[in-house]
CSV table of C-alpha atoms and ligand atoms in Angstrom, one decimal:
chain,number,residue,atom,x,y,z
K,169,MET,CA,10.2,11.7,-7.2
K,170,GLY,CA,9.8,15.4,-7.5
K,171,CYS,CA,6.0,15.1,-7.5
K,172,ALA,CA,3.8,18.0,-6.2
K,173,ALA,CA,0.2,17.4,-5.2
K,174,ASP,CA,-2.3,19.9,-3.9
K,175,PRO,CA,-3.5,19.1,-0.3
K,176,PRO,CA,-6.6,16.9,-0.2
K,177,VAL,CA,-9.9,18.8,0.0
K,178,TRP,CA,-10.8,16.8,3.1
K,179,LEU,CA,-8.1,18.6,5.1
K,180,LYS,CA,-10.2,21.8,5.0
K,181,ASP,CA,-13.7,20.1,4.9
K,182,ARG,CA,-13.1,17.5,7.7
K,183,HIS,CA,-10.4,19.1,9.8
K,184,GLY,CA,-10.7,22.9,9.2
K,185,VAL,CA,-7.1,23.3,8.0
K,186,ASP,CA,-7.1,25.8,5.2
K,187,ILE,CA,-3.6,26.2,3.4
K,188,ASP,CA,-5.0,27.1,0.0
K,189,ILE,CA,-3.3,30.5,-0.1
K,190,GLU,CA,0.1,29.2,1.0
K,191,VAL,CA,0.0,26.3,-1.5
K,192,LYS,CA,-1.0,28.7,-4.3
K,193,GLU,CA,2.0,31.0,-3.4
K,194,VAL,CA,4.4,28.0,-3.5
K,195,THR,CA,2.9,26.7,-6.8
K,196,ASP,CA,3.5,30.2,-8.4
K,197,GLU,CA,6.9,30.7,-6.8
K,198,LEU,CA,8.3,27.4,-7.9
K,199,ASN,CA,6.2,27.3,-11.1
K,200,ILE,CA,5.0,23.8,-10.4
K,201,ARG,CA,3.6,22.1,-13.5
K,202,PRO,CA,3.7,18.7,-15.2
K,203,LEU,CA,6.6,17.8,-17.5
K,204,PRO,CA,6.1,18.7,-21.1
K,205,GLN,CA,4.3,16.1,-23.1
K,206,ASP,CA,7.4,14.8,-25.0
K,207,LEU,CA,9.2,14.1,-21.7
K,208,ARG,CA,6.5,12.1,-19.9
K,209,GLY,CA,7.7,8.9,-21.5
K,210,ALA,CA,6.1,6.7,-24.2
K,211,ALA,CA,5.4,3.7,-22.0
K,212,SER,CA,4.1,5.9,-19.1
K,213,THR,CA,1.8,7.7,-21.5
K,214,ARG,CA,0.6,4.3,-22.9
K,215,ILE,CA,-0.4,3.3,-19.4
K,216,ALA,CA,-2.2,6.6,-18.8
K,217,ARG,CA,-4.1,6.2,-22.1
K,218,ALA,CA,-5.0,2.6,-21.2
K,219,GLY,CA,-6.3,3.8,-17.8
K,220,GLN,CA,-8.3,6.5,-19.5
K,221,ALA,CA,-9.7,4.0,-22.0
K,222,LEU,CA,-11.0,2.0,-19.1
K,223,GLY,CA,-12.7,5.0,-17.6
K,224,TYR,CA,-10.1,6.2,-15.0
K,225,ASP,CA,-9.1,9.8,-14.7
K,226,TRP,CA,-5.3,9.8,-15.4
K,227,PHE,CA,-3.7,13.2,-15.4
K,228,PRO,CA,-0.1,14.5,-16.0
K,229,GLN,CA,1.4,14.7,-12.5
K,230,PRO,CA,2.6,18.2,-11.5
K,231,LYS,CA,6.3,18.3,-10.6
K,232,PHE,CA,9.0,20.2,-8.7
K,233,ILE,CA,11.1,19.3,-11.8
K,234,LYS,CA,12.1,21.7,-14.5
K,235,PRO,CA,14.1,20.3,-17.4
K,236,GLU,CA,15.5,23.8,-18.1
K,237,ARG,CA,17.3,23.7,-14.7
K,238,SER,CA,19.6,20.9,-16.1
K,239,LYS,CA,20.5,23.1,-19.0
K,240,GLN,CA,21.2,26.1,-16.8
K,241,GLN,CA,23.7,23.9,-14.9
K,242,GLY,CA,25.4,22.7,-18.1
K,243,LYS,CA,23.8,19.2,-17.7
K,244,ARG,CA,21.5,17.1,-19.8
K,245,PHE,CA,18.0,16.4,-18.5
K,246,ASN,CA,18.2,12.6,-17.8
K,247,CYS,CA,15.4,11.8,-15.4
K,248,ARG,CA,14.6,8.1,-15.0
K,249,ALA,CA,13.8,5.4,-12.4
K,250,ASN,CA,17.0,6.0,-10.4
K,251,CYS,CA,15.9,9.7,-9.9
K,252,MET,CA,14.5,8.3,-6.6
K,253,LEU,CA,18.1,7.7,-5.4
K,254,GLY,CA,18.9,11.4,-5.9
K,255,CYS,CA,18.6,13.9,-8.8
K,256,ARG,CA,21.9,13.8,-10.8
K,257,CYS,CA,20.8,16.1,-13.6
K,258,GLY,CA,19.8,19.0,-11.4
K,259,ALA,CA,16.3,19.3,-12.8
K,260,LYS,CA,14.6,18.8,-9.4
K,261,TRP,CA,14.0,21.6,-7.0
K,262,ASN,CA,15.5,21.0,-3.6
K,263,ALA,CA,14.1,22.5,-0.4
K,264,ALA,CA,17.7,23.1,0.7
K,265,GLU,CA,17.7,26.0,-1.7
K,266,TRP,CA,15.4,27.8,0.8
K,267,VAL,CA,17.8,27.0,3.6
K,268,ASP,CA,20.5,28.7,1.6
K,269,GLU,CA,18.2,31.8,1.3
K,270,ALA,CA,17.5,31.7,5.1
K,271,VAL,CA,21.2,31.5,5.8
K,272,ALA,CA,21.8,34.5,3.5
K,273,ALA,CA,19.2,36.3,5.4
K,274,GLY,CA,20.9,35.7,8.7
K,275,ALA,CA,19.7,32.3,9.9
K,276,ARG,CA,22.2,30.0,11.7
K,277,VAL,CA,22.2,26.3,10.7
K,278,ARG,CA,23.8,23.7,12.9
K,279,GLU,CA,24.5,20.6,10.9
K,280,GLY,CA,24.7,17.1,12.3
K,281,ALA,CA,22.6,17.9,15.4
K,282,CYS,CA,20.6,15.1,16.9
K,283,VAL,CA,17.8,16.3,19.1
K,284,LYS,CA,17.0,13.9,22.0
K,285,ALA,CA,14.2,15.6,23.9
K,286,VAL,CA,12.6,18.9,24.8
K,287,LYS,CA,12.8,20.2,28.4
K,288,ILE,CA,9.6,21.4,29.8
K,289,GLU,CA,9.4,23.7,32.8
K,290,ASN,CA,6.1,24.9,34.3
K,291,GLY,CA,4.1,23.6,31.3
K,292,ARG,CA,6.2,25.7,28.9
K,293,PHE,CA,9.0,24.8,26.5
K,294,ALA,CA,12.3,25.6,28.1
K,295,ALA,CA,15.1,24.0,26.0
K,296,LEU,CA,16.1,21.5,23.4
K,297,GLU,CA,18.6,18.8,24.4
K,298,GLY,CA,20.7,16.7,22.1
K,299,SER,CA,24.2,16.2,20.7
K,300,ILE,CA,26.3,17.3,17.8
K,301,ARG,CA,28.8,14.6,16.8
K,302,GLY,CA,28.6,13.2,20.3
K,303,VAL,CA,29.0,16.5,22.1
K,304,PRO,CA,25.9,17.4,24.2
K,305,PHE,CA,24.2,20.7,23.6
K,306,THR,CA,21.2,22.6,25.0
K,307,ALA,CA,19.4,25.2,22.9
K,308,ARG,CA,17.0,27.8,24.4
K,309,ALA,CA,14.4,29.8,22.6
K,310,ASP,CA,10.9,31.2,23.2
K,311,THR,CA,9.5,29.0,20.5
K,312,VAL,CA,10.6,25.7,18.9
K,313,VAL,CA,9.1,23.9,15.9
K,314,LEU,CA,9.9,20.2,15.8
K,315,SER,CA,10.3,18.9,12.2
K,316,ALA,CA,12.0,15.6,12.5
K,317,GLY,CA,9.4,13.8,10.4
K,318,GLY,CA,6.8,11.1,11.0
K,319,ILE,CA,9.2,8.9,13.0
K,320,GLY,CA,11.7,11.4,14.5
K,321,THR,CA,9.2,13.8,15.9
K,322,PRO,CA,7.1,11.3,18.0
K,323,ARG,CA,10.4,9.8,19.3
K,324,ILE,CA,11.5,13.3,20.6
K,325,LEU,CA,8.1,13.8,22.2
K,326,GLN,CA,8.2,10.3,23.7
K,327,ASN,CA,11.6,11.1,25.2
K,328,SER,CA,10.1,14.3,26.6
K,329,GLY,CA,7.3,12.6,28.4
K,330,LEU,CA,4.4,13.5,26.1
K,331,ASP,CA,1.8,10.8,26.2
K,332,GLY,CA,0.2,9.7,23.0
K,333,ALA,CA,3.0,10.6,20.5
K,334,GLY,CA,3.6,7.7,18.0
K,335,ILE,CA,0.5,5.7,19.0
K,336,GLY,CA,-0.9,4.8,15.6
K,337,MET,CA,0.5,5.9,12.2
K,338,THR,CA,-0.3,6.2,8.6
K,339,MET,CA,2.1,5.3,5.8
K,340,ASP,CA,0.5,5.7,2.4
K,341,THR,CA,1.4,2.0,2.0
K,342,THR,CA,3.0,1.7,-1.4
K,343,VAL,CA,3.6,-1.1,-3.9
K,344,MET,CA,4.4,-1.5,-7.6
K,345,ILE,CA,2.5,-3.8,-10.0
K,346,TYR,CA,4.6,-5.0,-12.9
K,347,GLY,CA,3.9,-6.6,-16.3
K,348,ALA,CA,6.2,-7.4,-19.1
K,349,SER,CA,5.6,-5.6,-22.4
K,350,PRO,CA,6.9,-6.3,-25.9
K,351,ASP,CA,7.9,-2.6,-26.1
K,352,LYS,CA,10.1,-0.4,-24.0
K,353,GLY,CA,9.0,-0.2,-20.3
K,354,THR,CA,8.8,2.6,-17.8
K,355,GLY,CA,12.2,2.2,-16.1
K,356,LYS,CA,14.1,4.5,-18.4
K,357,GLU,CA,11.4,7.2,-18.2
K,358,PRO,CA,10.9,9.9,-15.6
K,359,PRO,CA,9.0,8.4,-12.7
K,360,MET,CA,5.4,9.3,-11.9
K,361,THR,CA,4.7,11.4,-14.9
K,362,TRP,CA,1.0,10.4,-15.0
K,363,SER,CA,-1.2,9.7,-12.0
K,364,CYS,CA,-4.8,8.8,-11.1
K,365,GLU,CA,-6.4,9.7,-7.8
K,366,ASN,CA,-9.3,7.5,-6.7
K,367,GLU,CA,-10.2,9.2,-3.4
K,368,ASP,CA,-13.5,7.4,-3.0
K,369,ALA,CA,-11.8,4.0,-3.4
K,370,GLY,CA,-8.9,5.1,-1.2
K,371,TYR,CA,-5.9,4.8,-3.4
K,372,MET,CA,-3.7,6.7,-5.9
K,373,LEU,CA,-2.0,5.2,-8.9
K,374,SER,CA,1.1,6.5,-10.8
K,375,THR,CA,3.6,5.3,-13.4
K,376,LEU,CA,6.8,4.0,-11.8
K,377,THR,CA,9.4,1.3,-11.9
K,378,ASP,CA,12.0,0.4,-9.2
K,379,PRO,CA,15.6,1.4,-10.3
K,380,TRP,CA,17.4,-1.4,-12.1
K,381,LEU,CA,19.5,-2.6,-9.1
K,382,MET,CA,16.6,-2.3,-6.6
K,383,TYR,CA,14.2,-4.2,-8.8
K,384,PRO,CA,15.5,-7.8,-8.3
K,385,LEU,CA,16.0,-7.2,-4.6
K,386,ALA,CA,12.2,-6.5,-4.3
K,387,ALA,CA,11.1,-9.0,-6.9
K,388,VAL,CA,13.0,-12.0,-5.6
K,389,ARG,CA,10.8,-11.9,-2.5
K,390,LYS,CA,7.9,-12.8,-4.8
K,391,GLY,CA,9.7,-15.8,-6.2
K,392,ILE,CA,12.2,-16.8,-8.8
K,393,GLY,CA,9.8,-16.0,-11.8
K,394,PRO,CA,9.3,-12.3,-10.9
K,395,ALA,CA,13.1,-12.0,-10.1
K,396,LEU,CA,14.1,-13.5,-13.5
K,397,ASN,CA,12.0,-10.7,-15.0
K,398,TRP,CA,15.0,-8.5,-14.1
K,399,LEU,CA,16.5,-9.6,-17.4
K,400,ARG,CA,13.5,-7.9,-19.0
K,401,TRP,CA,13.7,-4.8,-16.7
K,402,SER,CA,13.8,-2.4,-19.6
K,403,LYS,CA,10.5,-3.8,-20.9
K,404,MET,CA,8.6,-3.9,-17.6
K,405,LEU,CA,5.6,-1.6,-17.3
K,406,GLY,CA,5.1,-0.4,-13.7
K,407,VAL,CA,2.1,1.1,-11.9
K,408,MET,CA,2.5,2.2,-8.3
K,409,ILE,CA,-0.3,2.0,-5.8
K,410,LYS,CA,-0.4,4.4,-2.9
K,411,LEU,CA,-3.0,3.3,-0.4
K,412,LYS,CA,-4.9,5.5,1.9
K,413,ASP,CA,-4.2,3.3,4.9
K,414,ASP,CA,-6.0,3.3,8.2
K,415,ILE,CA,-4.3,4.5,11.4
K,416,SER,CA,-2.6,1.5,12.9
K,417,GLY,CA,0.6,0.3,14.6
K,418,GLY,CA,3.0,3.1,15.6
K,419,ILE,CA,6.4,4.1,16.8
K,420,TYR,CA,7.1,2.1,20.0
K,421,PRO,CA,9.3,3.2,22.9
K,422,ASP,CA,11.4,0.0,22.4
K,423,GLY,CA,12.5,1.5,19.0
K,424,LYS,CA,10.4,-0.7,16.8
K,425,ILE,CA,8.0,0.5,14.2
K,426,ARG,CA,5.0,-1.6,13.3
K,427,LYS,CA,2.4,-0.8,10.6
K,428,PRO,CA,0.0,-3.7,10.1
K,429,LEU,CA,-2.6,-3.6,7.3
K,430,THR,CA,-6.2,-3.5,8.6
K,431,ALA,CA,-8.9,-5.6,6.9
K,432,GLY,CA,-10.1,-2.4,5.1
K,433,ASP,CA,-6.5,-1.7,3.9
K,434,THR,CA,-6.3,-5.2,2.4
K,435,GLU,CA,-9.6,-4.9,0.7
K,436,ARG,CA,-8.6,-1.5,-0.9
K,437,LEU,CA,-5.3,-3.0,-1.9
K,438,ASN,CA,-6.9,-5.9,-3.6
K,439,ASP,CA,-9.3,-3.6,-5.5
K,440,ALA,CA,-6.4,-1.4,-6.6
K,441,PHE,CA,-4.4,-4.4,-7.7
K,442,GLU,CA,-7.2,-5.6,-9.9
K,443,VAL,CA,-7.5,-2.1,-11.5
K,444,CYS,CA,-3.8,-2.0,-12.2
K,445,ARG,CA,-3.9,-5.5,-13.7
K,446,ARG,CA,-6.6,-4.5,-16.1
K,447,ILE,CA,-4.7,-1.3,-17.0
K,448,LEU,CA,-1.4,-3.1,-17.6
K,449,ILE,CA,-3.1,-5.7,-19.9
K,450,GLU,CA,-4.8,-2.8,-21.8
K,451,ALA,CA,-1.4,-1.2,-22.1
K,452,GLY,CA,0.1,-4.3,-23.7
K,453,ALA,CA,1.5,-6.3,-20.8
K,454,LYS,CA,1.4,-10.1,-20.9
K,455,LYS,CA,-1.3,-11.3,-18.5
K,456,SER,CA,0.8,-14.1,-17.0
K,457,SER,CA,3.7,-11.8,-16.2
K,458,ILE,CA,1.8,-9.5,-13.9
K,459,PHE,CA,2.8,-9.5,-10.3
K,460,MET,CA,2.8,-7.3,-7.2
K,461,ARG,CA,6.2,-6.6,-5.5
K,462,PRO,CA,6.4,-6.6,-1.7
K,463,LEU,CA,4.8,-3.6,0.1
K,464,ILE,CA,6.9,-0.6,1.2
K,465,GLY,CA,6.1,2.3,3.5
K,466,THR,CA,7.0,5.6,1.9
K,467,HIS,CA,5.3,8.3,3.9
K,468,PRO,CA,5.6,7.7,7.7
K,469,SER,CA,3.1,10.2,9.0
K,470,GLY,CA,0.1,10.8,11.3
K,471,THR,CA,2.0,10.0,14.4
K,472,VAL,CA,1.3,13.4,16.1
K,473,ARG,CA,-2.0,14.1,14.6
K,474,ILE,CA,-3.9,17.4,14.3
K,475,GLU,CA,-6.9,17.5,16.7
K,476,ASP,CA,-5.2,14.8,18.8
K,477,LEU,CA,-1.8,16.0,19.9
K,478,VAL,CA,-1.5,19.4,18.1
K,479,ASP,CA,-4.2,22.0,17.5
K,480,ILE,CA,-4.9,23.3,14.0
K,481,ASP,CA,-2.2,26.0,14.6
K,482,LEU,CA,0.2,23.0,15.1
K,483,LYS,CA,0.8,23.8,18.8
K,484,THR,CA,1.2,21.0,21.3
K,485,GLU,CA,-0.2,21.2,24.8
K,486,ILE,CA,3.1,22.7,25.8
K,487,GLU,CA,3.3,26.5,25.5
K,488,GLY,CA,5.9,27.4,22.8
K,489,LEU,CA,6.2,23.9,21.4
K,490,TYR,CA,5.0,23.3,17.8
K,491,VAL,CA,5.3,20.5,15.3
K,492,CYS,CA,5.4,20.9,11.5
K,493,ASP,CA,6.0,17.9,9.4
K,494,ALA,CA,4.2,14.8,8.1
K,495,SER,CA,3.5,13.6,11.7
K,496,VAL,CA,0.7,16.1,12.0
K,497,PHE,CA,-1.4,14.7,9.2
K,498,PRO,CA,-4.8,13.8,10.8
K,499,GLU,CA,-5.3,10.8,8.3
K,500,ALA,CA,-3.3,9.3,5.5
K,501,LEU,CA,-2.7,11.9,2.8
K,502,ASP,CA,-2.6,9.3,0.1
K,503,ARG,CA,-0.6,11.5,-2.3
K,504,PRO,CA,2.8,13.2,-2.5
K,505,THR,CA,3.2,15.0,0.8
K,506,VAL,CA,5.8,17.8,0.3
K,507,LEU,CA,3.5,20.6,-1.1
K,508,THR,CA,1.1,20.1,1.8
K,509,ILE,CA,4.0,20.2,4.4
K,510,ILE,CA,5.3,23.4,2.8
K,511,GLY,CA,1.8,24.8,3.0
K,512,PHE,CA,1.6,24.0,6.7
K,513,ALA,CA,5.1,25.5,7.3
K,514,LYS,CA,4.2,28.8,5.6
K,515,ARG,CA,1.0,29.1,7.5
K,516,LEU,CA,2.8,28.3,10.8
K,517,ALA,CA,5.4,30.9,10.0
K,518,ARG,CA,2.7,33.5,9.5
K,519,HIS,CA,1.0,32.5,12.7
K,520,LEU,CA,4.2,32.8,14.7
K,521,THR,CA,5.3,36.1,13.2
K,522,SER,CA,1.9,37.6,13.7
K,523,LYS,CA,2.2,36.9,17.4
K,524,ASP,CA,5.4,39.1,17.6
N,819,LIG,C1,11.3,7.1,-2.4
N,819,LIG,C2,10.4,8.2,-2.0
N,819,LIG,C3,10.0,9.1,-2.9
N,819,LIG,C4,9.2,10.2,-2.6
N,819,LIG,N1,8.8,11.1,-3.5
N,819,LIG,C5,8.0,12.1,-3.2
N,819,LIG,C6,7.5,13.0,-4.2
N,819,LIG,O1,7.8,12.9,-5.3
N,819,LIG,N2,6.8,14.1,-3.7
N,819,LIG,C7,6.4,14.3,-2.4
N,819,LIG,O2,5.7,15.2,-2.1
N,819,LIG,N3,6.8,13.4,-1.5
N,819,LIG,C8,7.6,12.3,-1.8
N,819,LIG,N4,8.0,11.4,-0.9
N,819,LIG,C9,7.6,11.6,0.5
N,819,LIG,C10,8.3,12.8,1.2
N,819,LIG,O3,9.7,12.7,0.8
N,819,LIG,C11,8.1,12.7,2.7
N,819,LIG,O4,6.8,12.4,3.0
N,819,LIG,C12,8.5,14.1,3.3
N,819,LIG,O5,9.9,14.3,3.0
N,819,LIG,C13,8.3,14.1,4.8
N,819,LIG,O6,8.7,15.3,5.2
N,819,LIG,P1,9.0,15.6,6.8
N,819,LIG,O7,9.4,17.0,6.9
N,819,LIG,O8,7.8,15.0,7.5
N,819,LIG,O9,10.2,14.6,7.2
N,819,LIG,P2,11.6,14.4,6.5
N,819,LIG,O10,11.7,15.0,5.1
N,819,LIG,O11,12.0,13.0,6.8
N,819,LIG,O12,12.6,15.4,7.4
N,819,LIG,C14,12.8,15.1,8.7
N,819,LIG,C15,14.3,15.5,9.0
N,819,LIG,O13,14.5,15.4,10.4
N,819,LIG,C16,15.8,14.7,10.6
N,819,LIG,N5,15.7,14.1,12.0
N,819,LIG,C17,15.0,13.0,12.4
N,819,LIG,N6,15.2,12.8,13.7
N,819,LIG,C18,15.9,13.8,14.2
N,819,LIG,C19,16.5,14.2,15.5
N,819,LIG,N7,16.2,13.5,16.5
N,819,LIG,N8,17.3,15.3,15.6
N,819,LIG,C20,17.6,16.0,14.5
N,819,LIG,N9,17.1,15.8,13.2
N,819,LIG,C21,16.3,14.7,13.1
N,819,LIG,C22,15.8,13.7,9.5
N,819,LIG,O14,17.2,13.3,9.3
N,819,LIG,C23,15.3,14.5,8.4
N,819,LIG,O15,16.3,15.2,7.7
N,819,LIG,C24,8.8,10.3,-1.2
N,819,LIG,C25,9.3,9.4,-0.3
N,819,LIG,C26,10.1,8.4,-0.6
N,819,LIG,C27,10.5,7.4,0.4
């Protein structure tokens, strides 16, 4: 959704991980800021104002999105719910742009490579093993940084015989609450233009509607009434809940992923739902139309946690083997993850190059 969020303060306070300098560098380099007021959407702004009127601290969400980038590419800025299926108008910054820079500076990229495991010899990283389009390969280096994400990285570590990877995970369990409004809804507006962080209560809220075609697929699982609201999709107001979920479940060696809600998660979710319900009514939604779509997991993370399987420099117990992605989060981030992951990556790059 092109959202950028500063790392949570607890990362430094509770876990000693300080990436403030790196995050500030990225914020300046990419000129991260909220969308201008006139592009935040009338319905989204109505929801934020309703939240503020009820005493919640809604703020314009900083974005990796720049409307002027569309213009530079000869396109029209046209950001709406289906932006989550890929940016068509070119306004969203894409991390692949940095890959292009790395390639221009001499890096080699191998596309379509699937890493299976790391080979360890005498307690030290020796090689990466995998395949490229079915053809096996082995890659040797002094140092390797696994970045296969909250699901991929623990699987590679499990295949490599590292105990503990993938036991327990966080997900920032996510759900949208909808209510029908007599006016235009949030679907045709850029997603997540306004947010509200409630760290003490353990959830984040933001303005968001499922894309038109995805909406009925989700809503039908809540019954025929919510599904029929598809006909009123353009008038639905949507508020997303991201839950700071407890560590539970995990990535199992049989290939399954399980992420049950704990009793605490359920309590926080119920609280957040009640807050959303009040905000939607205040914003003009019809009380009887309000419902919660089925839960989704958007941020698989916390599967190779700092202080557990990697140290605060992101090194595993294996010499030369590092991890840098959402799997290292020590607890649920409960916010957009990308800026924090970039901060980790820049800090790790500094750490590794300072050792040369
Ligand atoms: C719908 C949606 C919207 C989101 N919007 C935002 C947002 O607005 N802002 C934000 O900050 N976050 C957002 N997120 C979350 C964010 O995209 C992820 O948390 C983040 O990309 C995780 O980064 P990562 O590096 O851990 O993993 P990934 O981005 O998943 O990268 C891991 C990569 O490794 C590859 N891989 C996996 N296994 C292997 C293997 N064995 N061999 C080789 N390659 C492998 C994968 O294909 C993938 O390309 C959103 C998530 C969803 C689902």
